[in-house]
mmCIF file of C-alpha atoms and ligand atoms in Angstrom:
data_model
loop_
_atom_site.group_PDB
_atom_site.id
_atom_site.type_symbol
_atom_site.label_atom_id
_atom_site.label_comp_id
_atom_site.label_asym_id
_atom_site.label_seq_id
_atom_site.Cartn_x
_atom_site.Cartn_y
_atom_site.Cartn_z
ATOM 1 C CA MET A 1 -1.396 22.157 10.641
ATOM 2 C CA ILE A 2 -3.887 20.698 8.165
ATOM 3 C CA TYR A 3 -2.174 17.454 7.223
ATOM 4 C CA LEU A 4 -3.878 15.775 4.268
ATOM 5 C CA ASP A 5 -1.018 13.642 2.956
ATOM 6 C CA ASN A 6 -1.788 10.440 4.847
ATOM 7 C CA SER A 7 -1.008 8.154 1.916
ATOM 8 C CA ALA A 8 2.599 9.330 2.205
ATOM 9 C CA THR A 9 2.665 8.640 5.928
ATOM 10 C CA THR A 10 0.512 9.003 9.033
ATOM 11 C CA PRO A 11 1.277 10.348 12.509
ATOM 12 C CA VAL A 12 2.391 7.668 14.965
ATOM 13 C CA ASP A 13 -0.239 6.556 17.472
ATOM 14 C CA PRO A 14 1.136 7.261 20.993
ATOM 15 C CA GLU A 15 0.042 3.771 22.125
ATOM 16 C CA VAL A 16 2.132 2.247 19.339
ATOM 17 C CA LEU A 17 5.153 4.346 20.240
ATOM 18 C CA ASN A 18 4.707 3.411 23.876
ATOM 19 C CA ALA A 19 4.662 -0.306 23.013
ATOM 20 C CA PHE A 20 7.899 0.152 21.034
ATOM 21 C CA VAL A 21 9.586 1.975 23.931
ATOM 22 C CA LYS A 22 8.390 -0.555 26.535
ATOM 23 C CA VAL A 23 9.783 -3.524 24.604
ATOM 24 C CA ASN A 24 13.101 -1.716 24.141
ATOM 25 C CA GLU A 25 13.241 -0.888 27.840
ATOM 26 C CA ASN A 26 12.248 -4.240 29.256
ATOM 27 C CA PHE A 27 12.558 -6.996 26.665
ATOM 28 C CA TRP A 28 15.531 -5.999 24.558
ATOM 29 C CA GLY A 29 16.997 -9.511 24.440
ATOM 30 C CA ASN A 30 17.955 -11.189 21.187
ATOM 31 C CA PRO A 31 15.138 -13.579 20.247
ATOM 32 C CA SER A 32 17.719 -16.007 18.827
ATOM 33 C CA SER A 33 19.555 -16.329 22.177
ATOM 34 C CA LEU A 34 19.169 -19.636 23.987
ATOM 35 C CA HIS A 35 18.684 -18.149 27.463
ATOM 36 C CA ALA A 36 15.383 -17.216 29.107
ATOM 37 C CA PHE A 37 15.791 -13.449 28.479
ATOM 38 C CA GLY A 38 16.131 -14.128 24.752
ATOM 39 C CA ALA A 39 13.205 -16.546 24.903
ATOM 40 C CA ARG A 40 11.001 -13.782 26.349
ATOM 41 C CA ALA A 41 11.763 -11.611 23.306
ATOM 42 C CA GLU A 42 11.082 -14.601 21.071
ATOM 43 C CA GLN A 43 7.692 -15.071 22.741
ATOM 44 C CA LEU A 44 6.815 -11.447 21.982
ATOM 45 C CA LEU A 45 7.803 -11.988 18.358
ATOM 46 C CA ILE A 46 5.695 -15.153 18.058
ATOM 47 C CA GLN A 47 2.757 -13.365 19.684
ATOM 48 C CA SER A 48 3.085 -10.436 17.242
ATOM 49 C CA GLU A 49 3.195 -12.806 14.288
ATOM 50 C CA LYS A 50 0.054 -14.627 15.489
ATOM 51 C CA GLN A 51 -1.762 -11.320 15.961
ATOM 52 C CA VAL A 52 -0.890 -10.109 12.463
ATOM 53 C CA LEU A 53 -1.993 -13.416 10.899
ATOM 54 C CA SER A 54 -5.246 -13.446 12.828
ATOM 55 C CA LEU A 55 -6.087 -9.780 12.043
ATOM 56 C CA LEU A 56 -5.651 -10.472 8.323
ATOM 57 C CA ASN A 57 -7.212 -13.954 8.465
ATOM 58 C CA ALA A 58 -4.203 -15.865 7.159
ATOM 59 C CA LYS A 59 -4.277 -19.474 8.346
ATOM 60 C CA GLN A 60 -1.432 -21.049 6.424
ATOM 61 C CA HIS A 61 0.957 -18.120 6.263
ATOM 62 C CA LYS A 62 3.983 -16.852 8.141
ATOM 63 C CA VAL A 63 5.168 -13.270 8.706
ATOM 64 C CA ILE A 64 8.536 -11.889 7.680
ATOM 65 C CA PHE A 65 8.925 -8.599 9.532
ATOM 66 C CA THR A 66 10.801 -6.228 7.211
ATOM 67 C CA SER A 67 11.917 -2.597 6.999
ATOM 68 C CA GLY A 68 8.760 -1.712 5.044
ATOM 69 C CA ALA A 69 6.765 -2.562 1.971
ATOM 70 C CA THR A 70 9.585 -1.662 -0.405
ATOM 71 C CA GLU A 71 11.638 -4.498 1.038
ATOM 72 C CA SER A 72 8.578 -6.785 1.238
ATOM 73 C CA ASN A 73 7.774 -6.182 -2.446
ATOM 74 C CA ASN A 74 11.376 -6.849 -3.490
ATOM 75 C CA LEU A 75 11.564 -10.068 -1.469
ATOM 76 C CA ALA A 76 8.160 -11.292 -2.629
ATOM 77 C CA ILE A 77 8.708 -10.714 -6.331
ATOM 78 C CA ARG A 78 12.403 -11.334 -6.878
ATOM 79 C CA GLY A 79 12.439 -14.044 -4.210
ATOM 80 C CA LEU A 80 9.564 -15.946 -5.811
ATOM 81 C CA CYS A 81 10.698 -15.550 -9.423
ATOM 82 C CA HIS A 82 14.212 -16.698 -8.621
ATOM 83 C CA ALA A 83 12.969 -19.669 -6.589
ATOM 84 C CA TYR A 84 10.520 -20.849 -9.283
ATOM 85 C CA LYS A 85 12.332 -19.822 -12.480
ATOM 86 C CA ASN A 86 12.554 -23.433 -13.613
ATOM 87 C CA ARG A 87 8.743 -23.763 -13.519
ATOM 88 C CA GLY A 88 8.108 -20.730 -15.719
ATOM 89 C CA ARG A 89 9.221 -17.227 -16.610
ATOM 90 C CA HIS A 90 6.044 -15.230 -17.156
ATOM 91 C CA ILE A 91 4.784 -12.491 -14.817
ATOM 92 C CA ILE A 92 1.469 -10.608 -14.989
ATOM 93 C CA THR A 93 1.174 -7.177 -13.391
ATOM 94 C CA THR A 94 -0.309 -3.698 -13.905
ATOM 95 C CA PRO A 95 1.425 -0.541 -15.176
ATOM 96 C CA VAL A 96 0.318 1.400 -12.071
ATOM 97 C CA GLU A 97 2.196 -0.492 -9.358
ATOM 98 C CA HIS A 98 4.417 1.285 -6.848
ATOM 99 C CA ALA A 99 8.038 1.744 -7.983
ATOM 100 C CA SER A 100 9.216 -1.021 -5.621
ATOM 101 C CA VAL A 101 7.086 -3.497 -7.611
ATOM 102 C CA HIS A 102 7.452 -1.871 -11.024
ATOM 103 C CA GLU A 103 11.236 -1.576 -10.988
ATOM 104 C CA THR A 104 11.759 -5.038 -9.508
ATOM 105 C CA ILE A 105 9.676 -6.512 -12.328
ATOM 106 C CA GLU A 106 11.539 -4.428 -14.920
ATOM 107 C CA GLU A 107 14.775 -5.839 -13.565
ATOM 108 C CA LEU A 108 13.417 -9.386 -13.892
ATOM 109 C CA GLU A 109 12.360 -8.561 -17.449
ATOM 110 C CA ALA A 110 15.981 -7.589 -18.184
ATOM 111 C CA GLU A 111 17.021 -10.979 -16.733
ATOM 112 C CA GLY A 112 14.823 -12.775 -19.275
ATOM 113 C CA PHE A 113 11.382 -13.003 -17.638
ATOM 114 C CA ARG A 114 8.427 -12.113 -19.857
ATOM 115 C CA VAL A 115 5.953 -9.576 -18.465
ATOM 116 C CA THR A 116 2.322 -8.858 -19.384
ATOM 117 C CA TYR A 117 1.041 -5.447 -18.266
ATOM 118 C CA ILE A 118 -2.747 -5.468 -17.906
ATOM 119 C CA ASP A 119 -4.588 -2.418 -19.216
ATOM 120 C CA VAL A 120 -6.258 -0.933 -16.135
ATOM 121 C CA LYS A 121 -8.256 1.817 -17.844
ATOM 122 C CA GLY A 122 -11.399 -0.312 -18.039
ATOM 123 C CA SER A 123 -13.685 -1.921 -15.471
ATOM 124 C CA ASN A 124 -12.589 -4.369 -12.788
ATOM 125 C CA ALA A 125 -14.430 -7.134 -14.661
ATOM 126 C CA ASP A 126 -12.319 -6.302 -17.709
ATOM 127 C CA ILE A 127 -9.130 -6.490 -15.628
ATOM 128 C CA VAL A 128 -10.016 -9.990 -14.396
ATOM 129 C CA LYS A 129 -10.867 -11.051 -17.950
ATOM 130 C CA GLN A 130 -7.518 -9.798 -19.267
ATOM 131 C CA ILE A 131 -5.663 -11.652 -16.508
ATOM 132 C CA GLN A 132 -7.493 -14.876 -17.367
ATOM 133 C CA GLU A 133 -6.550 -14.442 -21.032
ATOM 134 C CA ALA A 134 -2.909 -13.685 -20.186
ATOM 135 C CA ILE A 135 -2.325 -16.754 -17.969
ATOM 136 C CA CYS A 136 -0.346 -19.448 -19.765
ATOM 137 C CA GLU A 137 1.749 -22.548 -18.957
ATOM 138 C CA ASP A 138 4.730 -20.322 -18.247
ATOM 139 C CA THR A 139 3.012 -17.954 -15.754
ATOM 140 C CA ILE A 140 4.347 -18.132 -12.205
ATOM 141 C CA LEU A 141 3.333 -14.809 -10.652
ATOM 142 C CA ILE A 142 0.590 -12.205 -10.656
ATOM 143 C CA SER A 143 1.437 -9.033 -8.767
ATOM 144 C CA CYS A 144 -1.446 -6.588 -8.362
ATOM 145 C CA MET A 145 -1.828 -3.827 -5.803
ATOM 146 C CA HIS A 146 -5.046 -3.622 -3.745
ATOM 147 C CA VAL A 147 -5.470 0.173 -3.714
ATOM 148 C CA ASN A 148 -3.549 2.507 -5.989
ATOM 149 C CA ASN A 149 -1.599 5.066 -3.976
ATOM 150 C CA GLU A 150 -2.099 8.013 -6.353
ATOM 151 C CA MET A 151 -5.676 7.575 -7.547
ATOM 152 C CA GLY A 152 -7.281 5.438 -4.841
ATOM 153 C CA MET A 153 -8.847 2.924 -7.205
ATOM 154 C CA VAL A 154 -9.527 -0.481 -5.624
ATOM 155 C CA PHE A 155 -8.491 -3.478 -7.705
ATOM 156 C CA PRO A 156 -10.549 -6.731 -7.797
ATOM 157 C CA ILE A 157 -8.274 -8.750 -5.516
ATOM 158 C CA TYR A 158 -11.026 -11.126 -4.344
ATOM 159 C CA GLU A 159 -12.043 -11.910 -7.938
ATOM 160 C CA ILE A 160 -8.434 -12.442 -9.087
ATOM 161 C CA GLY A 161 -7.879 -14.742 -6.091
ATOM 162 C CA GLN A 162 -10.939 -16.840 -7.009
ATOM 163 C CA LEU A 163 -9.767 -17.082 -10.630
ATOM 164 C CA LEU A 164 -6.342 -18.292 -9.488
ATOM 165 C CA LYS A 165 -7.869 -21.276 -7.665
ATOM 166 C CA LYS A 166 -8.010 -22.835 -11.142
ATOM 167 C CA TYR A 167 -4.279 -22.208 -11.656
ATOM 168 C CA PRO A 168 -2.394 -23.462 -8.567
ATOM 169 C CA LYS A 169 0.964 -22.962 -10.284
ATOM 170 C CA VAL A 170 0.386 -19.196 -10.478
ATOM 171 C CA LYS A 171 1.252 -17.412 -7.216
ATOM 172 C CA PHE A 172 -0.530 -14.231 -6.169
ATOM 173 C CA HIS A 173 1.284 -11.214 -4.686
ATOM 174 C CA VAL A 174 -0.667 -8.196 -3.428
ATOM 175 C CA ASP A 175 0.849 -4.855 -2.431
ATOM 176 C CA ALA A 176 -1.725 -3.947 0.217
ATOM 177 C CA VAL A 177 0.035 -0.857 1.571
ATOM 178 C CA GLN A 178 -2.885 1.507 0.927
ATOM 179 C CA SER A 179 -5.656 -0.911 1.902
ATOM 180 C CA VAL A 180 -4.539 -2.579 5.129
ATOM 181 C CA GLY A 181 -6.271 -0.946 8.092
ATOM 182 C CA LYS A 182 -8.609 1.026 5.798
ATOM 183 C CA ILE A 183 -10.717 -1.483 3.884
ATOM 184 C CA PRO A 184 -11.207 -5.212 4.634
ATOM 185 C CA VAL A 185 -8.264 -7.464 3.770
ATOM 186 C CA ASP A 186 -8.845 -11.201 4.184
ATOM 187 C CA ILE A 187 -5.836 -13.187 2.968
ATOM 188 C CA ASP A 188 -7.558 -16.594 2.981
ATOM 189 C CA LYS A 189 -10.792 -15.475 1.330
ATOM 190 C CA MET A 190 -8.846 -13.469 -1.256
ATOM 191 C CA ASN A 191 -6.570 -16.470 -1.891
ATOM 192 C CA ILE A 192 -3.414 -14.361 -1.544
ATOM 193 C CA ASP A 193 -0.011 -16.080 -1.399
ATOM 194 C CA LEU A 194 2.133 -13.034 -0.603
ATOM 195 C CA LEU A 195 1.017 -9.707 0.880
ATOM 196 C CA SER A 196 3.130 -6.593 1.553
ATOM 197 C CA LEU A 197 2.356 -3.875 4.088
ATOM 198 C CA SER A 198 4.029 -0.881 5.783
ATOM 199 C CA ALA A 199 3.206 0.092 9.386
ATOM 200 C CA HIS A 200 3.587 3.858 8.936
ATOM 201 C CA LYS A 201 0.560 4.007 6.643
ATOM 202 C CA PHE A 202 -1.706 3.067 9.587
ATOM 203 C CA HIS A 203 -0.165 5.090 12.431
ATOM 204 C CA GLY A 204 2.738 2.700 13.004
ATOM 205 C CA LEU A 205 6.447 3.402 12.739
ATOM 206 C CA LYS A 206 8.421 4.145 9.603
ATOM 207 C CA GLY A 207 11.040 1.529 8.727
ATOM 208 C CA SER A 208 8.707 -1.269 9.801
ATOM 209 C CA GLY A 209 6.701 -3.538 7.530
ATOM 210 C CA ALA A 210 5.858 -7.135 6.791
ATOM 211 C CA LEU A 211 5.651 -9.708 4.063
ATOM 212 C CA ILE A 212 2.971 -12.265 4.808
ATOM 213 C CA VAL A 213 3.783 -15.389 2.865
ATOM 214 C CA ASN A 214 2.163 -18.769 2.376
ATOM 215 C CA GLN A 215 4.280 -21.180 4.417
ATOM 216 C CA TYR A 216 4.334 -23.736 1.598
ATOM 217 C CA LEU A 217 6.094 -21.336 -0.790
ATOM 218 C CA SER A 218 9.837 -21.144 -1.352
ATOM 219 C CA LEU A 219 11.512 -17.774 -1.734
ATOM 220 C CA THR A 220 15.137 -17.006 -2.500
ATOM 221 C CA PRO A 221 16.297 -14.705 0.324
ATOM 222 C CA GLU A 222 17.572 -11.230 -0.471
ATOM 223 C CA ILE A 223 19.615 -10.908 2.722
ATOM 224 C CA THR A 224 21.717 -13.896 3.730
ATOM 225 C CA GLY A 225 23.524 -14.498 6.989
ATOM 226 C CA GLY A 226 22.255 -15.807 10.318
ATOM 227 C CA HIS A 227 19.031 -17.386 8.911
ATOM 228 C CA GLN A 228 16.610 -15.347 11.038
ATOM 229 C CA MET A 229 12.980 -14.921 9.916
ATOM 230 C CA TYR A 230 12.583 -18.437 8.542
ATOM 231 C CA GLY A 231 15.884 -17.996 6.693
ATOM 232 C CA LEU A 232 14.322 -15.310 4.483
ATOM 233 C CA ARG A 233 15.734 -12.203 6.133
ATOM 234 C CA SER A 234 18.955 -12.542 8.066
ATOM 235 C CA GLY A 235 19.882 -10.087 10.794
ATOM 236 C CA THR A 236 18.976 -9.642 14.459
ATOM 237 C CA ILE A 237 15.221 -9.220 14.627
ATOM 238 C CA ASN A 238 13.588 -5.908 15.567
ATOM 239 C CA VAL A 239 11.180 -7.378 18.136
ATOM 240 C CA ALA A 240 9.970 -3.973 19.360
ATOM 241 C CA GLY A 241 9.168 -3.054 15.744
ATOM 242 C CA ALA A 242 7.171 -6.274 15.319
ATOM 243 C CA VAL A 243 5.223 -5.681 18.543
ATOM 244 C CA ALA A 244 4.512 -2.071 17.510
ATOM 245 C CA LEU A 245 3.397 -3.162 14.032
ATOM 246 C CA ALA A 246 0.979 -5.746 15.444
ATOM 247 C CA LYS A 247 -0.422 -3.141 17.824
ATOM 248 C CA ALA A 248 -0.851 -0.509 15.089
ATOM 249 C CA LEU A 249 -2.609 -3.097 12.931
ATOM 250 C CA ARG A 250 -5.034 -4.035 15.703
ATOM 251 C CA LEU A 251 -5.764 -0.363 16.456
ATOM 252 C CA ALA A 252 -6.504 0.236 12.759
ATOM 253 C CA ILE A 253 -8.546 -2.900 12.056
ATOM 254 C CA GLU A 254 -10.788 -3.018 15.136
ATOM 255 C CA PRO A 255 -12.542 0.297 14.332
ATOM 256 C CA LEU A 256 -12.196 -0.155 10.540
ATOM 257 C CA GLN A 257 -15.908 0.185 9.696
ATOM 258 C CA THR A 258 -16.421 3.257 11.888
ATOM 259 C CA ASN A 259 -13.293 4.897 10.486
ATOM 260 C CA TYR A 260 -14.426 4.060 6.955
ATOM 261 C CA GLN A 261 -17.828 5.703 7.471
ATOM 262 C CA HIS A 262 -16.147 8.806 8.882
ATOM 263 C CA VAL A 263 -13.668 9.094 6.008
ATOM 264 C CA LYS A 264 -16.429 8.436 3.456
ATOM 265 C CA GLN A 265 -18.254 11.521 4.754
ATOM 266 C CA LEU A 266 -15.071 13.578 4.385
ATOM 267 C CA PHE A 267 -14.616 12.201 0.875
ATOM 268 C CA ASP A 268 -18.199 12.981 -0.240
ATOM 269 C CA HIS A 269 -18.029 16.500 1.159
ATOM 270 C CA THR A 270 -14.609 17.170 -0.429
ATOM 271 C CA MET A 271 -15.760 15.865 -3.817
ATOM 272 C CA ASN A 272 -18.851 18.100 -3.724
ATOM 273 C CA GLU A 273 -16.844 21.158 -2.823
ATOM 274 C CA LEU A 274 -14.055 20.477 -5.321
ATOM 275 C CA ARG A 275 -16.536 20.198 -8.169
ATOM 276 C CA LYS A 276 -17.827 23.684 -7.359
ATOM 277 C CA ILE A 277 -14.391 25.270 -7.891
ATOM 278 C CA ASP A 278 -13.955 26.657 -11.376
ATOM 279 C CA GLY A 279 -11.295 24.759 -13.352
ATOM 280 C CA VAL A 280 -11.023 21.796 -10.982
ATOM 281 C CA VAL A 281 -11.153 18.343 -12.582
ATOM 282 C CA VAL A 282 -11.470 15.356 -10.263
ATOM 283 C CA ASN A 283 -9.409 12.427 -11.537
ATOM 284 C CA SER A 284 -10.489 9.905 -8.876
ATOM 285 C CA ASN A 285 -13.812 8.695 -10.224
ATOM 286 C CA HIS A 286 -13.311 4.939 -10.486
ATOM 287 C CA GLU A 287 -16.276 2.580 -10.051
ATOM 288 C CA HIS A 288 -14.396 1.169 -7.035
ATOM 289 C CA GLN A 289 -12.799 4.038 -5.177
ATOM 290 C CA THR A 290 -11.353 4.218 -1.675
ATOM 291 C CA PRO A 291 -12.550 7.333 0.177
ATOM 292 C CA TYR A 292 -9.065 7.724 1.670
ATOM 293 C CA ILE A 293 -7.606 9.231 -1.554
ATOM 294 C CA ILE A 294 -8.753 12.004 -3.907
ATOM 295 C CA ASN A 295 -6.729 13.012 -6.960
ATOM 296 C CA PHE A 296 -7.621 16.199 -8.805
ATOM 297 C CA ALA A 297 -6.202 18.923 -11.029
ATOM 298 C CA ALA A 298 -6.771 22.675 -10.962
ATOM 299 C CA ALA A 299 -5.934 23.743 -14.520
ATOM 300 C CA PRO A 300 -3.698 25.453 -15.537
ATOM 301 C CA ILE A 301 -1.810 25.400 -12.215
ATOM 302 C CA LYS A 302 1.065 22.913 -11.950
ATOM 303 C CA GLY A 303 0.635 20.385 -9.129
ATOM 304 C CA GLU A 304 3.889 21.355 -7.524
ATOM 305 C CA THR A 305 2.953 25.056 -7.525
ATOM 306 C CA LEU A 306 -0.389 24.274 -5.903
ATOM 307 C CA VAL A 307 1.247 22.163 -3.170
ATOM 308 C CA HIS A 308 3.621 25.003 -2.268
ATOM 309 C CA ALA A 309 0.904 27.673 -2.431
ATOM 310 C CA LEU A 310 -1.269 25.680 -0.005
ATOM 311 C CA GLU A 311 1.679 25.366 2.354
ATOM 312 C CA GLU A 312 1.360 29.109 2.944
ATOM 313 C CA TYR A 313 -2.033 28.322 4.512
ATOM 314 C CA ASP A 314 -0.539 25.494 6.598
ATOM 315 C CA VAL A 315 -2.302 22.938 4.391
ATOM 316 C CA TYR A 316 -0.232 19.906 3.360
ATOM 317 C CA ILE A 317 -1.179 17.806 0.343
ATOM 318 C CA SER A 318 0.936 16.144 -2.334
ATOM 319 C CA ALA A 319 1.754 16.194 -6.025
ATOM 320 C CA LYS A 320 2.060 12.541 -7.185
ATOM 321 C CA SER A 321 3.149 10.068 -4.523
ATOM 322 C CA ALA A 322 5.792 11.011 -1.982
ATOM 323 C CA CYS A 323 8.277 8.554 -3.495
ATOM 324 C CA SER A 324 8.153 10.154 -6.939
ATOM 325 C CA SER A 325 7.063 13.736 -6.202
ATOM 326 C CA LYS A 326 10.566 15.136 -6.564
ATOM 327 C CA SER A 327 10.908 14.026 -10.192
ATOM 328 C CA ALA A 328 9.911 16.621 -12.796
ATOM 329 C CA THR A 329 7.998 14.308 -15.139
ATOM 330 C CA ALA A 330 4.267 13.602 -15.077
ATOM 331 C CA SER A 331 3.125 10.641 -13.004
ATOM 332 C CA ARG A 332 3.635 7.282 -14.762
ATOM 333 C CA ILE A 333 0.476 6.100 -13.035
ATOM 334 C CA LEU A 334 -1.821 8.862 -14.251
ATOM 335 C CA LEU A 335 -0.442 8.523 -17.787
ATOM 336 C CA ALA A 336 -1.110 4.757 -17.727
ATOM 337 C CA LEU A 337 -4.698 5.540 -16.757
ATOM 338 C CA GLY A 338 -5.142 7.614 -19.898
ATOM 339 C CA ILE A 339 -4.857 11.048 -18.301
ATOM 340 C CA SER A 340 -3.115 13.576 -20.565
ATOM 341 C CA ASP A 341 0.435 14.698 -19.822
ATOM 342 C CA GLU A 342 -0.831 18.220 -19.169
ATOM 343 C CA VAL A 343 -3.515 17.229 -16.645
ATOM 344 C CA ALA A 344 -1.121 14.728 -15.015
ATOM 345 C CA GLN A 345 1.347 17.577 -14.392
ATOM 346 C CA GLU A 346 -1.441 19.626 -12.803
ATOM 347 C CA SER A 347 -2.677 16.827 -10.579
ATOM 348 C CA VAL A 348 -2.453 16.693 -6.817
ATOM 349 C CA ARG A 349 -3.517 14.199 -4.165
ATOM 350 C CA VAL A 350 -5.408 14.728 -0.923
ATOM 351 C CA SER A 351 -5.327 11.718 1.401
ATOM 352 C CA PHE A 352 -7.175 11.223 4.675
ATOM 353 C CA SER A 353 -6.716 9.191 7.816
ATOM 354 C CA ASN A 354 -9.270 8.375 10.497
ATOM 355 C CA LEU A 355 -7.919 11.418 12.370
ATOM 356 C CA SER A 356 -8.849 13.856 9.570
ATOM 357 C CA THR A 357 -11.796 16.148 10.310
ATOM 358 C CA MET A 358 -14.543 18.029 8.495
ATOM 359 C CA GLU A 359 -13.041 21.263 9.764
ATOM 360 C CA GLU A 360 -9.755 20.386 8.069
ATOM 361 C CA VAL A 361 -11.598 19.726 4.803
ATOM 362 C CA ASP A 362 -13.317 23.098 5.070
ATOM 363 C CA ARG A 363 -9.980 24.817 5.625
ATOM 364 C CA LEU A 364 -8.506 23.000 2.630
ATOM 365 C CA ILE A 365 -11.382 24.109 0.401
ATOM 366 C CA LYS A 366 -11.209 27.687 1.651
ATOM 367 C CA ALA A 367 -7.448 27.883 0.994
ATOM 368 C CA LEU A 368 -7.848 26.165 -2.354
ATOM 369 C CA LYS A 369 -10.437 28.681 -3.545
ATOM 370 C CA ILE A 370 -8.139 31.602 -2.705
ATOM 371 C CA VAL A 371 -5.014 29.998 -4.174
ATOM 372 C CA VAL A 372 -6.707 28.848 -7.391
ATOM 373 C CA ALA A 373 -8.183 32.320 -7.958
ATOM 374 C CA GLN A 374 -4.771 33.942 -7.388
ATOM 375 C CA LEU A 375 -2.699 31.550 -9.481
ATOM 376 C CA LYS A 376 -5.011 31.421 -12.468
ATOM 377 C CA HIS A 377 -4.108 34.967 -13.473
HETATM 378 N N1 LIG B 401 3.480 0.328 -2.149
HETATM 379 C C1 LIG B 401 2.622 1.355 -2.118
HETATM 380 C C2 LIG B 401 1.309 1.227 -2.830
HETATM 381 C C3 LIG B 401 2.948 2.527 -1.435
HETATM 382 O O1 LIG B 401 2.085 3.546 -1.423
HETATM 383 C C4 LIG B 401 4.203 2.606 -0.775
HETATM 384 C C5 LIG B 401 4.608 3.860 -0.036
HETATM 385 N N2 LIG B 401 4.428 5.050 -0.738
HETATM 386 C C6 LIG B 401 5.051 1.493 -0.818
HETATM 387 C C7 LIG B 401 4.664 0.378 -1.520
HETATM 388 C C8 LIG B 401 6.401 1.512 -0.159
HETATM 389 O O2 LIG B 401 6.306 1.612 1.223
HETATM 390 P P1 LIG B 401 7.590 2.042 2.069
HETATM 391 O O3 LIG B 401 8.061 3.345 1.503
HETATM 392 O O4 LIG B 401 7.080 2.154 3.466
HETATM 393 O O5 LIG B 401 8.601 0.962 1.899
#
């Protein structure tokens, strides 16, 4: 199988799975129990939290282990806006956020919050400038993703973080799902207050994520009950999931530079080959582009048709992101980036992991050439 849909999910690292199984076999106590067996589980949880904070260089933050970034994004955004609604009711974001950010903000807008959507068609410098111009007395939150999951563009998180040092009232949320474990993420240097991640995007388990949150912030919890996870997420804690997440994060971050170099070579080769195929238009050409994602269209073939045709060659890519690929409309994200409705409907995404190989790229290109030639007529 040629699996090139790693932005949707990645295969689980056997070491990560093993850590999950071992904790469930040997340390399955409830970390909230008073006895020593519970305390052992609690120690593992504390250790996992410390590891996550250290790997992402977050000195004044805490970790809320969640069911994934969707939950983290909901808790970060709704939790912060509800907690600070008396300080202000203005949110700044982009039109290309993941649905779990976009729809949460739309819901807040319906509740009476005012939202500014930054135009992200221009340069990163222009994005920072627009944010600076949009900040006002009423602004309480900026939510901006680090890497876009459909196009792979990298947003200027460091620069936005530096700008926000002048505005301590404005809190900074970053959906870092597509950057963590792939490009450097430094929470302190980037001046991030809240960061969301999902373990299955870096060879961890699905249903496991985290919200890393500045410990001096208040959030209104989404799930109430037994006050676990600093009172922000009630329910018996999935210690094995936390241990596995910390392990997956370490295994992704330690070789980050080497993996990056490898994937960059795959990216360069794929781009070269794609440009040689008649009718192919590469959409991913941002000044700051992650090599992990390539978006392109092979006119006049519909994205969905291309995905299914490649399946016949055991090649797996995606049309739009996995979360929205079953809807018939063109991608909201590509449209917001100024791509025409027609090209957006023809667009597909190839996404790599550190396990992807040059041979897989060659097989993709070979299959693509055959399929494009067949489907064009
Ligand atoms: N944000 C981004 C940028 C994503 O790509 C995804 C997953 N497609 C999510 C959030 C949500 O992650 P999960 O489905 O694991 O909750």
